[in-house]
Short mmCIF file of C-alpha atoms and ligand atoms in Angstrom, two decimals:
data_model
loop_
_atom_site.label_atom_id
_atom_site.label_comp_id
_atom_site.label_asym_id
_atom_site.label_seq_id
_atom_site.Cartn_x
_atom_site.Cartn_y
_atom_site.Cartn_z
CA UNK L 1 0.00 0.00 0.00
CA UNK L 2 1.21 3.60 -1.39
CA UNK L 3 1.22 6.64 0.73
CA UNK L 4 -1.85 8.75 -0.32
CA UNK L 5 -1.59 12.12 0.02
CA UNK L 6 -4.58 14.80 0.13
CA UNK L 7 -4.71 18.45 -0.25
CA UNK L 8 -5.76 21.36 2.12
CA UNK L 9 -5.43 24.95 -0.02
CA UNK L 10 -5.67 27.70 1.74
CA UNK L 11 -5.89 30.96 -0.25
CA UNK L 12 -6.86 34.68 0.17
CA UNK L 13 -5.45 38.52 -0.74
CA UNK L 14 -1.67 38.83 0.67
CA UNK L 15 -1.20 39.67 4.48
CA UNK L 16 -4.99 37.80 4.85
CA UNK L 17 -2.75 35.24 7.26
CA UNK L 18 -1.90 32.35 5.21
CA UNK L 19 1.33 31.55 6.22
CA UNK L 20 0.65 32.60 9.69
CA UNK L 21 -2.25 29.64 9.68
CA UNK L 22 -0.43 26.99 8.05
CA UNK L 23 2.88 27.29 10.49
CA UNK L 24 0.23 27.06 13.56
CA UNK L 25 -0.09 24.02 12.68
CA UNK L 26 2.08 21.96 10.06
CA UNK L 27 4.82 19.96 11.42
CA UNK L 28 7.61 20.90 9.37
CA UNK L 29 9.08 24.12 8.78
CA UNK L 30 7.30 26.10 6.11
CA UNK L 31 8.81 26.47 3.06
CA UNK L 32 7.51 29.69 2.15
CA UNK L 33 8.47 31.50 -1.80
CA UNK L 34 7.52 34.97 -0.83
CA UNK L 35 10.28 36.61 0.36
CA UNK L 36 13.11 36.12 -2.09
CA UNK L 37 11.86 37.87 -5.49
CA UNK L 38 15.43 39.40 -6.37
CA UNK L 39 15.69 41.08 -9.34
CA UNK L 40 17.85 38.45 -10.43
CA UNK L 41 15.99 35.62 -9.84
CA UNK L 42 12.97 37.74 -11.50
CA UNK L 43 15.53 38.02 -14.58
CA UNK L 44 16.02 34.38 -14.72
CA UNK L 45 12.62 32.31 -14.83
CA UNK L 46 10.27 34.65 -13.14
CA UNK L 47 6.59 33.22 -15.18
CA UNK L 48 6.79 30.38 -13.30
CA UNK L 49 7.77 31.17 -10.01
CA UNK L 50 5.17 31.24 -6.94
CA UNK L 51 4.65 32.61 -3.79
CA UNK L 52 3.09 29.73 -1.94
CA UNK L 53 3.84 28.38 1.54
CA UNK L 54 3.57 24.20 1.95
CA UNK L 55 2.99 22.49 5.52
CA UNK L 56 2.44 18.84 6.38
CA UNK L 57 0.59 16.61 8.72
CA UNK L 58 1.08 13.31 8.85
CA UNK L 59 -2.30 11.58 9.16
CA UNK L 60 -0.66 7.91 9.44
CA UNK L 61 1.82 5.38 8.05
CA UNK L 62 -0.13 5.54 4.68
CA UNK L 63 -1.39 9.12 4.68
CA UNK L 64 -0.03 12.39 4.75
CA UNK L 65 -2.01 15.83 4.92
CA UNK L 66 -0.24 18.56 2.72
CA UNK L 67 -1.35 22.10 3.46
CA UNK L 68 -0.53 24.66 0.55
CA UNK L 69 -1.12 28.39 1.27
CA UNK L 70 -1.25 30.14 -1.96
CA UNK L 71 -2.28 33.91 -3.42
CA UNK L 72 -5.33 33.86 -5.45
CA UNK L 73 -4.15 35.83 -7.89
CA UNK L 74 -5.20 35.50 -11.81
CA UNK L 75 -1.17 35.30 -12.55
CA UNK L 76 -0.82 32.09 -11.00
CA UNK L 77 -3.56 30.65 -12.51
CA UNK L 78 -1.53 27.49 -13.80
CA UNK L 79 -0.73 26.78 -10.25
CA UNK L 80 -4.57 26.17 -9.77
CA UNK L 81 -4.84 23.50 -11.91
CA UNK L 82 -2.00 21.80 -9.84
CA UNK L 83 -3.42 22.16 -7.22
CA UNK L 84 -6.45 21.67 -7.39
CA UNK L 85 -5.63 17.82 -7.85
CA UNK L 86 -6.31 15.57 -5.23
CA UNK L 87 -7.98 18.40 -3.36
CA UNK L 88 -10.16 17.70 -0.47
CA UNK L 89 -11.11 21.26 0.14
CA UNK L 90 -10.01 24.69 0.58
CA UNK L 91 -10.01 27.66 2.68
CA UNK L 92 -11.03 31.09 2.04
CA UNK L 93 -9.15 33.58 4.39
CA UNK L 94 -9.75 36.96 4.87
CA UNK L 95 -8.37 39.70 7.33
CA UNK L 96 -11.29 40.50 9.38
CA UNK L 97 -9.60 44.22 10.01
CA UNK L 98 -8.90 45.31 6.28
CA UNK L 99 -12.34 45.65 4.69
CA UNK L 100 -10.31 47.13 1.52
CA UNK L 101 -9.54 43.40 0.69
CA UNK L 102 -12.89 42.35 1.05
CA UNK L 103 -13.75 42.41 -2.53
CA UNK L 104 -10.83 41.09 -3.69
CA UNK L 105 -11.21 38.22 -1.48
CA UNK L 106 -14.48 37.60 -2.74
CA UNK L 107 -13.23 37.49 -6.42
CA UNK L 108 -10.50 34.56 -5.48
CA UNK L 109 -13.47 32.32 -3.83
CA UNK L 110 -15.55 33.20 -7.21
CA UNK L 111 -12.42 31.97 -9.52
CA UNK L 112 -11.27 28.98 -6.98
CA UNK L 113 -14.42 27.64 -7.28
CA UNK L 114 -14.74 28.22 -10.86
CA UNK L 115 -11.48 25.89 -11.19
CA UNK L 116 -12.03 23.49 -7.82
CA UNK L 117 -15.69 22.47 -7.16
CA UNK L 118 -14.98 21.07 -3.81
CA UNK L 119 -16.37 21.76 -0.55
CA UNK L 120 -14.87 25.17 1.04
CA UNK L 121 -15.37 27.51 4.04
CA UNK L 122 -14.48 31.02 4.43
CA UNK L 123 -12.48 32.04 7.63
CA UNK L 124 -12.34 35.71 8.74
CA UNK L 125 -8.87 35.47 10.76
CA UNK L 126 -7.10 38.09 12.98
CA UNK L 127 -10.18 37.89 15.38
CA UNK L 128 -8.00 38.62 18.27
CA UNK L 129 -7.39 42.46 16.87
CA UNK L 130 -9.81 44.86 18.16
CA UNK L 131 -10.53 46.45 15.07
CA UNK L 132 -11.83 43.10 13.24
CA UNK L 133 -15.21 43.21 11.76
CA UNK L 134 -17.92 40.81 12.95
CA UNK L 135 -18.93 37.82 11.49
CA UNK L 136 -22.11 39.49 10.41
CA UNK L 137 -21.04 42.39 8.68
CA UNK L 138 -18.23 40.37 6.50
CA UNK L 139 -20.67 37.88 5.34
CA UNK L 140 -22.80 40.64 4.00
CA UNK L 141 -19.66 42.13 2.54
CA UNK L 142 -18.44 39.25 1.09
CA UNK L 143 -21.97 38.71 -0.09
CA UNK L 144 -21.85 35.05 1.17
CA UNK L 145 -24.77 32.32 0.87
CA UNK L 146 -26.22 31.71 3.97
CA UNK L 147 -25.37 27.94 3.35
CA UNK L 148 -22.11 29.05 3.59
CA UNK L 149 -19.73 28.26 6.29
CA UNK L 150 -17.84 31.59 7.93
CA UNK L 151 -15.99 30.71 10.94
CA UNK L 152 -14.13 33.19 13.49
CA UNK L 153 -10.43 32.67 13.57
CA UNK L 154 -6.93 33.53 15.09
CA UNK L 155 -4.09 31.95 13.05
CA UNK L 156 -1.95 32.49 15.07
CA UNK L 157 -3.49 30.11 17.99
CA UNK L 158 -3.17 26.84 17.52
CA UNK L 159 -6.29 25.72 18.50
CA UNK L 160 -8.13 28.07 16.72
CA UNK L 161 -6.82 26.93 13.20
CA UNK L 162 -7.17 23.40 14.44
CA UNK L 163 -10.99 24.40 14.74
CA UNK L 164 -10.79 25.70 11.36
CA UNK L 165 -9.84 22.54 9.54
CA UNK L 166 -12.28 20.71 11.74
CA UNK L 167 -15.21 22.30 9.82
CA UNK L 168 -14.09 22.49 6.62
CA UNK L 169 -13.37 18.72 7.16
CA UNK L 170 -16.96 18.17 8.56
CA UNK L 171 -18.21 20.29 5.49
CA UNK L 172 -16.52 18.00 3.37
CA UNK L 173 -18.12 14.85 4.95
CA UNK L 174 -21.17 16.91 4.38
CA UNK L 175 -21.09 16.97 0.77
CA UNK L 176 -20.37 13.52 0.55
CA UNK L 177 -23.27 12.30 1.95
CA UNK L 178 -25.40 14.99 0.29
CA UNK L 179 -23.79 13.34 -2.88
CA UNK L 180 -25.20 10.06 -1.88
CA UNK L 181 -28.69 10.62 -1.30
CA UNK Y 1 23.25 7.21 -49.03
CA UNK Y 2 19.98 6.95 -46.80
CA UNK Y 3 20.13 8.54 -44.02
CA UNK Y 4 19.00 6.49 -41.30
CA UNK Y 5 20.09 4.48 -38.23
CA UNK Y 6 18.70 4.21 -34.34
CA UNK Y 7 18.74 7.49 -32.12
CA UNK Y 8 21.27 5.26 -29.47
CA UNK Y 9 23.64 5.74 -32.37
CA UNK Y 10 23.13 8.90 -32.94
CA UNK Y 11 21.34 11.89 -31.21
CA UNK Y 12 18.55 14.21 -31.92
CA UNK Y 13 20.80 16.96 -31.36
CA UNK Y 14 23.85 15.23 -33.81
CA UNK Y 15 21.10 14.89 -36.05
CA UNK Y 16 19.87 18.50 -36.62
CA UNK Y 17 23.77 19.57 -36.04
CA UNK Y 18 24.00 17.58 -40.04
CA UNK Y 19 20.87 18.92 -41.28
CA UNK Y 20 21.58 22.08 -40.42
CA UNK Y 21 25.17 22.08 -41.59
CA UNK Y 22 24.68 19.92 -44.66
CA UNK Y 23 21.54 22.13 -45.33
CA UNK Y 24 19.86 19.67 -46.15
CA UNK Y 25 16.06 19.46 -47.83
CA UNK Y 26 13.41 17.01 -46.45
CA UNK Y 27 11.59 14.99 -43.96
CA UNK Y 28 13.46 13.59 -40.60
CA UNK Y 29 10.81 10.70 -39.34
CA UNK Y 30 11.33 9.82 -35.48
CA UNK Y 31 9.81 6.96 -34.21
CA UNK Y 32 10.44 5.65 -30.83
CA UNK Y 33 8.45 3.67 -28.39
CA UNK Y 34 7.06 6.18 -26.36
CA UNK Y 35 7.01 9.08 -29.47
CA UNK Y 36 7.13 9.84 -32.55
CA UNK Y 37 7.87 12.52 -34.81
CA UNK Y 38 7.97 14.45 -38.71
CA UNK Y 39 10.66 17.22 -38.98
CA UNK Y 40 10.61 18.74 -42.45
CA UNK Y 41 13.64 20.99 -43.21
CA UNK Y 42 14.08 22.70 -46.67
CA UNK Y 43 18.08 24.17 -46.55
CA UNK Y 44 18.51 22.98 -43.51
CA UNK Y 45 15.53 25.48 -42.00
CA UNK Y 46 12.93 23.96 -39.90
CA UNK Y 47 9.60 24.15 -41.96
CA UNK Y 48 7.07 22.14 -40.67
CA UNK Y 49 6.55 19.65 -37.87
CA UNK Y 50 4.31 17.04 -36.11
CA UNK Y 51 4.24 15.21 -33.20
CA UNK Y 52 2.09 12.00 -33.65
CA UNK Y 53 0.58 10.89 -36.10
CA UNK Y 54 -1.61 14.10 -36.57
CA UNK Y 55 -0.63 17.62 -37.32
CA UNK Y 56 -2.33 20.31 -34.57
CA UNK Y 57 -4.35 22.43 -35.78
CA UNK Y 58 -3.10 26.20 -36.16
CA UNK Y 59 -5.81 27.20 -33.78
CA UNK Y 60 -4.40 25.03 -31.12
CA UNK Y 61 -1.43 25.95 -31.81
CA UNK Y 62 -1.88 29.70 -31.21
CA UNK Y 63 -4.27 29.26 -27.86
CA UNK Y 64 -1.55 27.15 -26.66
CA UNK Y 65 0.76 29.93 -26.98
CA UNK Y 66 -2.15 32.13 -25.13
CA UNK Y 67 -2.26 34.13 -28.73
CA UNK Y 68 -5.72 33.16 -28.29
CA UNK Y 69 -8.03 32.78 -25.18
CA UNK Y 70 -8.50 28.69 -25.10
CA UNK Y 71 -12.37 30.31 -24.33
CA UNK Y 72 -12.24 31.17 -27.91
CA UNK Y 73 -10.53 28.44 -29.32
CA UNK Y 74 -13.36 26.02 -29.87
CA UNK Y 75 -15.62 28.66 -31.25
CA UNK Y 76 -12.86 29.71 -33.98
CA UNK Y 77 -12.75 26.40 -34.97
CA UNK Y 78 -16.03 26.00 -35.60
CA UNK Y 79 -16.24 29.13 -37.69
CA UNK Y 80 -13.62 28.38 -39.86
CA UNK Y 81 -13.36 24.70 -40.22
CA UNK Y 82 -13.39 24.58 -43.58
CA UNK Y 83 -10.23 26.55 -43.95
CA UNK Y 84 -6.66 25.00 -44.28
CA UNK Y 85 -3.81 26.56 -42.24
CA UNK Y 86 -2.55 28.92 -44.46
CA UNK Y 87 -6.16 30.52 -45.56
CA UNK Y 88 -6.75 30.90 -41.93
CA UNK Y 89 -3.71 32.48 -41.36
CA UNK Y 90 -4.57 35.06 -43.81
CA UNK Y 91 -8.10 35.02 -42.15
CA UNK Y 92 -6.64 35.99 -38.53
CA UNK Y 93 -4.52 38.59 -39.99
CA UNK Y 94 -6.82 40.32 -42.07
CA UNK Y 95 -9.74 40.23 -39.26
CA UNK Y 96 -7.39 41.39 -36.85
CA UNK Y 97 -7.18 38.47 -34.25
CA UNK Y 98 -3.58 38.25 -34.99
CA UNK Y 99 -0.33 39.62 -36.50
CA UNK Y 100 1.91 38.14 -38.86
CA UNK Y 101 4.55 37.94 -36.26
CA UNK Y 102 2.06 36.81 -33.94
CA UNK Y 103 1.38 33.58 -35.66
CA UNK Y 104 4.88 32.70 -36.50
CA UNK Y 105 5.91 33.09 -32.89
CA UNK Y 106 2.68 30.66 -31.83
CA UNK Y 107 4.45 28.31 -34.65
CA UNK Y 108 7.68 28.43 -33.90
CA UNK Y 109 7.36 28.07 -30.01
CA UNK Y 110 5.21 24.97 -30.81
CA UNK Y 111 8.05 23.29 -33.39
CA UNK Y 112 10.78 24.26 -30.84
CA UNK Y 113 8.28 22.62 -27.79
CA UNK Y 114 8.44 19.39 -30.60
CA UNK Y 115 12.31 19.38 -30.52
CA UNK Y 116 12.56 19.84 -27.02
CA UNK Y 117 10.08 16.60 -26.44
CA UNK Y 118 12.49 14.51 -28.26
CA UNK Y 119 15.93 15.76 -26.56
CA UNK Y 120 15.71 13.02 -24.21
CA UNK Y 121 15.33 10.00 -26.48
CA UNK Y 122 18.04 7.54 -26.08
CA UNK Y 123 16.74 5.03 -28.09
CA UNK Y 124 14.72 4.97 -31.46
CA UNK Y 125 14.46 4.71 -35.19
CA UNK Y 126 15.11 8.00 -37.24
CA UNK Y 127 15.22 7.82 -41.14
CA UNK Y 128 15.25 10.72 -43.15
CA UNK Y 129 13.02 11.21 -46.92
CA UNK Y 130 15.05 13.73 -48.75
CA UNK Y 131 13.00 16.21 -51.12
CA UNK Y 132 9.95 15.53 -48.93
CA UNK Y 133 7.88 18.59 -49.14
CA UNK Y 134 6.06 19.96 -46.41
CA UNK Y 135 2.41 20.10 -46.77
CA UNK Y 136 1.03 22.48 -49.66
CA UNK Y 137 -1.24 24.16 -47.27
CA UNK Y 138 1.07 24.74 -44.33
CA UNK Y 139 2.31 28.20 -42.91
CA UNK Y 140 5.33 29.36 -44.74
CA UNK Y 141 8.08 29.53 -41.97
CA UNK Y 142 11.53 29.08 -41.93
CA UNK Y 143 13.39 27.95 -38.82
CA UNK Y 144 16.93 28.41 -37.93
CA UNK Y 145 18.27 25.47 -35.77
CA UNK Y 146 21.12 26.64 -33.92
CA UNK Y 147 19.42 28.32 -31.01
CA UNK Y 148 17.65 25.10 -30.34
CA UNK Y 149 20.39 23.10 -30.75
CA UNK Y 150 22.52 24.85 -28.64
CA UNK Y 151 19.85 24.37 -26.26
CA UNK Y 152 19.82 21.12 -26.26
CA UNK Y 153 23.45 20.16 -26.30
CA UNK Y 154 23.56 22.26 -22.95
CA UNK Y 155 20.85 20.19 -21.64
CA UNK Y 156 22.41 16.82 -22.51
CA UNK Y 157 25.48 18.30 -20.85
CA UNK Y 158 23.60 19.32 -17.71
CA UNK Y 159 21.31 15.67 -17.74
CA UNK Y 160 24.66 13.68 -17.75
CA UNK Y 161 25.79 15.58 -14.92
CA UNK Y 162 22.16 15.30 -12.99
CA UNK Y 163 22.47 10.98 -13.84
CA UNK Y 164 25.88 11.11 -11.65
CA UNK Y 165 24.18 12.96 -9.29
CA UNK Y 166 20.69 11.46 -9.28
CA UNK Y 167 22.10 7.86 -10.70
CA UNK Y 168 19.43 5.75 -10.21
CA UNK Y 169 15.29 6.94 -10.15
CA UNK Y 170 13.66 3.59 -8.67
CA UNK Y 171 14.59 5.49 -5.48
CA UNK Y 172 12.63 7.35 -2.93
CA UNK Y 173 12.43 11.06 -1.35
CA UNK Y 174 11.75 11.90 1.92
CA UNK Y 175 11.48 15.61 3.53
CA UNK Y 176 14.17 16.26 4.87
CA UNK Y 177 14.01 15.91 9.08
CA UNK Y 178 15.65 19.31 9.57
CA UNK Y 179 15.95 21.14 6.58
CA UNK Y 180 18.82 23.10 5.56
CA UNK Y 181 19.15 26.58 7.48
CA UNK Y 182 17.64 28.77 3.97
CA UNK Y 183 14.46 26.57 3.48
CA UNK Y 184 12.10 30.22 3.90
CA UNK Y 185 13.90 31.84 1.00
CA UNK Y 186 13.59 28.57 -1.18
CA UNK Y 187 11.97 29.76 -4.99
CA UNK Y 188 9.75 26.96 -6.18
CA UNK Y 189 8.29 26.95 -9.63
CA UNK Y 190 5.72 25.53 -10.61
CA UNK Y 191 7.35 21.48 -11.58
CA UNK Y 192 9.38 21.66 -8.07
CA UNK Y 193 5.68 22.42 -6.13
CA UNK Y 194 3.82 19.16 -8.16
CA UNK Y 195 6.93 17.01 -7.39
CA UNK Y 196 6.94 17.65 -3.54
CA UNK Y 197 3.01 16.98 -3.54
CA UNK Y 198 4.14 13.07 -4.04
CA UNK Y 199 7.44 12.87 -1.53
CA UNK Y 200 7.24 9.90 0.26
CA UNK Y 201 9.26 6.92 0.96
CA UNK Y 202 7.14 4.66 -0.75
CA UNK Y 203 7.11 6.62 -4.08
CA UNK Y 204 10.10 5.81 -6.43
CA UNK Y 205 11.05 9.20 -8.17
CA UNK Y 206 10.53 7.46 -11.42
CA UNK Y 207 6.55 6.52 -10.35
CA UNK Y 208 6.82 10.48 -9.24
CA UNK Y 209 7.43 11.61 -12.56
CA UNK Y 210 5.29 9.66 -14.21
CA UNK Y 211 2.21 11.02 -12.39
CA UNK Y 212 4.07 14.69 -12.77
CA UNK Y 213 4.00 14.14 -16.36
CA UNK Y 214 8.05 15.05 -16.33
CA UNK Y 215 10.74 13.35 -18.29
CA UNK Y 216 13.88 11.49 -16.96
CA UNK Y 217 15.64 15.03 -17.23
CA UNK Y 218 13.31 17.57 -15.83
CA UNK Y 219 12.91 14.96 -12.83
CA UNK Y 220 16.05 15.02 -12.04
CA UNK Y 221 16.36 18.33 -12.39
CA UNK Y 222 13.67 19.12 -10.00
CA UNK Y 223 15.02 16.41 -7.59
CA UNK Y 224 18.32 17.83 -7.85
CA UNK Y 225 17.32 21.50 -6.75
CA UNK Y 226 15.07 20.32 -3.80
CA UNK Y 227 17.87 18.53 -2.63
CA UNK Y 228 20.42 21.36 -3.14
CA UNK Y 229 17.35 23.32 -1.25
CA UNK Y 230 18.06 20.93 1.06
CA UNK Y 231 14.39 19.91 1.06
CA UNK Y 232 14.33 16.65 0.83
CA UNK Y 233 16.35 13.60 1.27
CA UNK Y 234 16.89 10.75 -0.95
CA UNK Y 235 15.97 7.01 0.59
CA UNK Y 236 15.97 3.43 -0.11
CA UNK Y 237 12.82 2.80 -2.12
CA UNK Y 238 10.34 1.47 1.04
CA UNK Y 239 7.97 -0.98 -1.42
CA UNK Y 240 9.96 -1.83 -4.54
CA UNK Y 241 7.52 -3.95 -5.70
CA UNK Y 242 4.45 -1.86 -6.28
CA UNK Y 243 4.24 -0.62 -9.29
CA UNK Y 244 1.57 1.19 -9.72
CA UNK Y 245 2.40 5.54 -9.63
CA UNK Y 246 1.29 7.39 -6.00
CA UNK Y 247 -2.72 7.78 -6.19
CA UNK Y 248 -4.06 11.35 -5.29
CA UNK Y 249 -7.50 10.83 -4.07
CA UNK Y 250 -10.48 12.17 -3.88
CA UNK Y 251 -11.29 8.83 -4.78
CA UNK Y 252 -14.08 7.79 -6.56
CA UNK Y 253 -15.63 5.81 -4.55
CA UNK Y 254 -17.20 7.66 -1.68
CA UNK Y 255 -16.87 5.27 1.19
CA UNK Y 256 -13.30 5.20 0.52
CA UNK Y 257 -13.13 8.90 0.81
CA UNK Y 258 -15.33 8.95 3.90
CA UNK Y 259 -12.62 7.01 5.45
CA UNK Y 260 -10.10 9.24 4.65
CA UNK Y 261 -11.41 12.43 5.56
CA UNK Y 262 -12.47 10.77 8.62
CA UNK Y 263 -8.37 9.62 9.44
CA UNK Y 264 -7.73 13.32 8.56
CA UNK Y 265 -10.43 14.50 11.32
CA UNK Y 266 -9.17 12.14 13.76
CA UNK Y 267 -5.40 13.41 13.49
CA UNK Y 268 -6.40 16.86 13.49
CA UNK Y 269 -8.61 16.34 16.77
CA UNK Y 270 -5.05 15.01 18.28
CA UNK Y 271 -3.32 18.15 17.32
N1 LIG Q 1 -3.10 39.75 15.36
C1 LIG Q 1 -3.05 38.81 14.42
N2 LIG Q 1 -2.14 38.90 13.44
C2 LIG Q 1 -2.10 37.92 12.50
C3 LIG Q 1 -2.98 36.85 12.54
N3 LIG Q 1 -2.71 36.06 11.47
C4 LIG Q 1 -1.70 36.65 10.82
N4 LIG Q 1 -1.32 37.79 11.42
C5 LIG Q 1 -0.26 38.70 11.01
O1 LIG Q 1 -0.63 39.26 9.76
C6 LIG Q 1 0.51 39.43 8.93
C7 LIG Q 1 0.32 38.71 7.61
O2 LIG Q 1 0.27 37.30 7.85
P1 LIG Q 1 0.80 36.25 6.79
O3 LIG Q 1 0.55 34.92 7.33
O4 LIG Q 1 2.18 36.57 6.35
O5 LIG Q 1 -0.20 36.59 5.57
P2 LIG Q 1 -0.25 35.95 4.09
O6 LIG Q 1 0.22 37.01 3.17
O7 LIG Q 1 -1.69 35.62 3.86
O8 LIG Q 1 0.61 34.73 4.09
C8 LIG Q 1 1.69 38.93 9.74
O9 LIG Q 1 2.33 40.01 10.34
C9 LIG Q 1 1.04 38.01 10.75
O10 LIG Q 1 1.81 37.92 11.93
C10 LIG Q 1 -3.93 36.76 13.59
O11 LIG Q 1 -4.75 35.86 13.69
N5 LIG Q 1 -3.93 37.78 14.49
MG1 LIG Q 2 2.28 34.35 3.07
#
């Protein structure tokens, strides 16, 4: 028996707390591509080049939990595709305190879904800061379904991003037996 | 004389080297077991090529070059289907969808993407139909060869130096336990990402590549920079005898995937 390996992608506009989430709670170091974009290594191969982060939880001897943090940006498009393989579901994040990303945020769920049909949730993070909109006024910003999941979080914390999985895992369950009957 | 013989004998790259030199006029037939290709040079110039058995059509050609959405591709098609290559060449150009230039890039990228596919054959039947024309209907383009085969003498140079360091691919990766010092400044590209989505010491990096779509070269060359990266380690293949390439699920079947997701919620209720 093979390893299997299944996909967690969590996207949203830059500073939303992506790489914040995954480090809560992968158990390797993540490898994050953001921060070296020389000018040289722009020169060089730049179009394919990403800035994702990638985190890992081993599940058991035959499967491992990979956690890929990536922008939702039209540019990196072909990374989508990629992705979007072996995908159980993803993760929507938003920073509850910058309402000028709002809409932005809203057109990466519209493409990711467009590409990824799979179950997702929508997480407004940064909860902790006191300036973070409420859970009420960013679904109505974010114009989100009421069948939609939006869940409080604090990447930073552990538990809180372990609570975050938790749904979008029980969302995913969801769908399956919605699928069934 | 014929010119003809098996690629092990002589390479792709040795091959254009003659035609370009000898300028030579006429179709270069490649035919090995996992490809197969028509080359047709006129002086020694790249004219036409397939891969396959069928040529692509120009519209494909230029939406794989993003010349043209692929929304629009299938509706083009339809519209002009009853136009050979070269009439709808003129028909882009004069309705404005493309430029001259335009269209020869689309070509050319997709002639030099041909070559490039067949760098890494090592073995293979080539025979070559001198005088062969290209077909009557076909864009009129002329191809230098030395860029290309510059590129891929370099890359034969750089894939014999990758097989001494990457010898053998029926073995495994594993992430490293504590990565090298740099790992947050590592630049992935797109290949490197959809290789470390299968690391694990039960994959062989041969069964890796195969699911990655890469060939012998780019694998290595991948696995080569992620262990420079210090990324990853390479291991003793853990199950040598399955066969079969790493599965990424969703599976179909839905119990099966209950029973994952439901190992996933269990470890991340430990966490
Ligand atoms: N107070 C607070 N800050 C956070 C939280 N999550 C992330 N941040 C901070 O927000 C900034 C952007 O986070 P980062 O993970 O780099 O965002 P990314 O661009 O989406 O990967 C960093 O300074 C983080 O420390 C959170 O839950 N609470
Ligand atoms: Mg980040």
């Amino acid at each position: 028996m093979q390893t299997q390996t299944v996909k967690i992608v969590v996207t949203g506009p830059f500073n939303a707390g992506k790489t914040e989430l995954i480090r809560s709670v992968s158990e390797i170091e993540v490898v994050n591509t953001e921060k070296k974009v020389t000018s040289e290594s722009e020169k060089v191969k730049n179009s394919t080049t990403v800035a994702m982060d990638f985190g890992r939880i081993t599940v058991d001897n035959d499967l491992v939990l990979f956690l890929f943090g990536t922008p939702g940006q039209k540019r990196f498009d072909f990374m989508w595709e990629i992705l979007s393989e072996g995908m159980l579901g993803f993760i929507v994040l938003v920073d509850s305190t910058r309402p000028e990303t709002f809409r932005e945020a809203r057109g990466i769920l519209e493409t990711f879904r467009a590409y990824a049909p799979t179950p997702y949730i929508v997480v407004a993070n940064k909860q902790d800061l006191t300036d973070a909109w409420s859970l009420e006024d960013i679904r109505v910003a974010l114009r989100l379904d009421s069948a939609i999941k939006l869940l409080p979080c604090t990447a930073k914390k552990k538990s809180s991003v372990k609570t975050v999985l938790l749904e979008l895992l029980y969302a995913i369950l969801e769908e399956l037996d919605s699928a069934k009957s | 004389m014929a010119l003809k013989g098996n690629l092990s004998d002589f390479s792709i790259i040795q091959l254009l080297n003659l035609i370009t030199l000898a300028k030579k006029t006429g179709a270069l037939y490649i035919e090995s077991s996992s490809k197969s290709a028509r080359l047709i040079f006129r002086e020694g110039k790249l004219v036409y090529a397939t891969a396959g058995m069928d040529a692509m059509p120009l519209i494909k050609i230029m939406a794989r070059s993003k010349l043209i959405p692929s929304s629009m591709a299938a509706s083009l098609s339809e519209r002009y289907r009853s136009l050979n290559d070269m009439e709808l060449g003129i028909t882009l150009i004069n309705s404005g969808y493309l430029t001259q230039d335009q269209i020869f890039t689309g070509i050319t990228d997709f002639f030099k993407d041909i070559i490039r596919g067949l760098f890494t054959l090592t073995d293979g039947l080539f025979h070559f139909e001198a005088e062969e024309p290209p077909p009557l209907t076909s864009i009129p383009l002329r191809m230098t060869l030395e860029d290309i085969i510059i590129e891929g003498s370099r890359q034969a140079h750089e894939h014999e130096d990758l097989k001494s360091e990457i010898p053998s691919l029926d073995v495994a990766l594993k992430f490293a336990e504590r990565p090298g010092v740099n790992i947050r400044d590592i630049n992935l590209n797109a290949e490197e990402w959809r290789v470390i989505s299968y690391v694990s010491p039960k994959n062989s990096i041969k069964q890796i590549a195969v699911v990655a779509k890469l060939n012998d070269f780019q694998i290595r060359r991948v696995v080569y920079n992620l262990l420079q990266a210090g990324l990853v380690e390479l291991i003793r293949l853990n199950n040598p005898a399955a066969p079969a390439p790493p599965r990424m699920i969703p599976a179909r079947n839905p119990v099966e995937q209950r029973n994952l997701v439901n190992r996933v919620i269990d470890r991340i209720k430990t966490i």
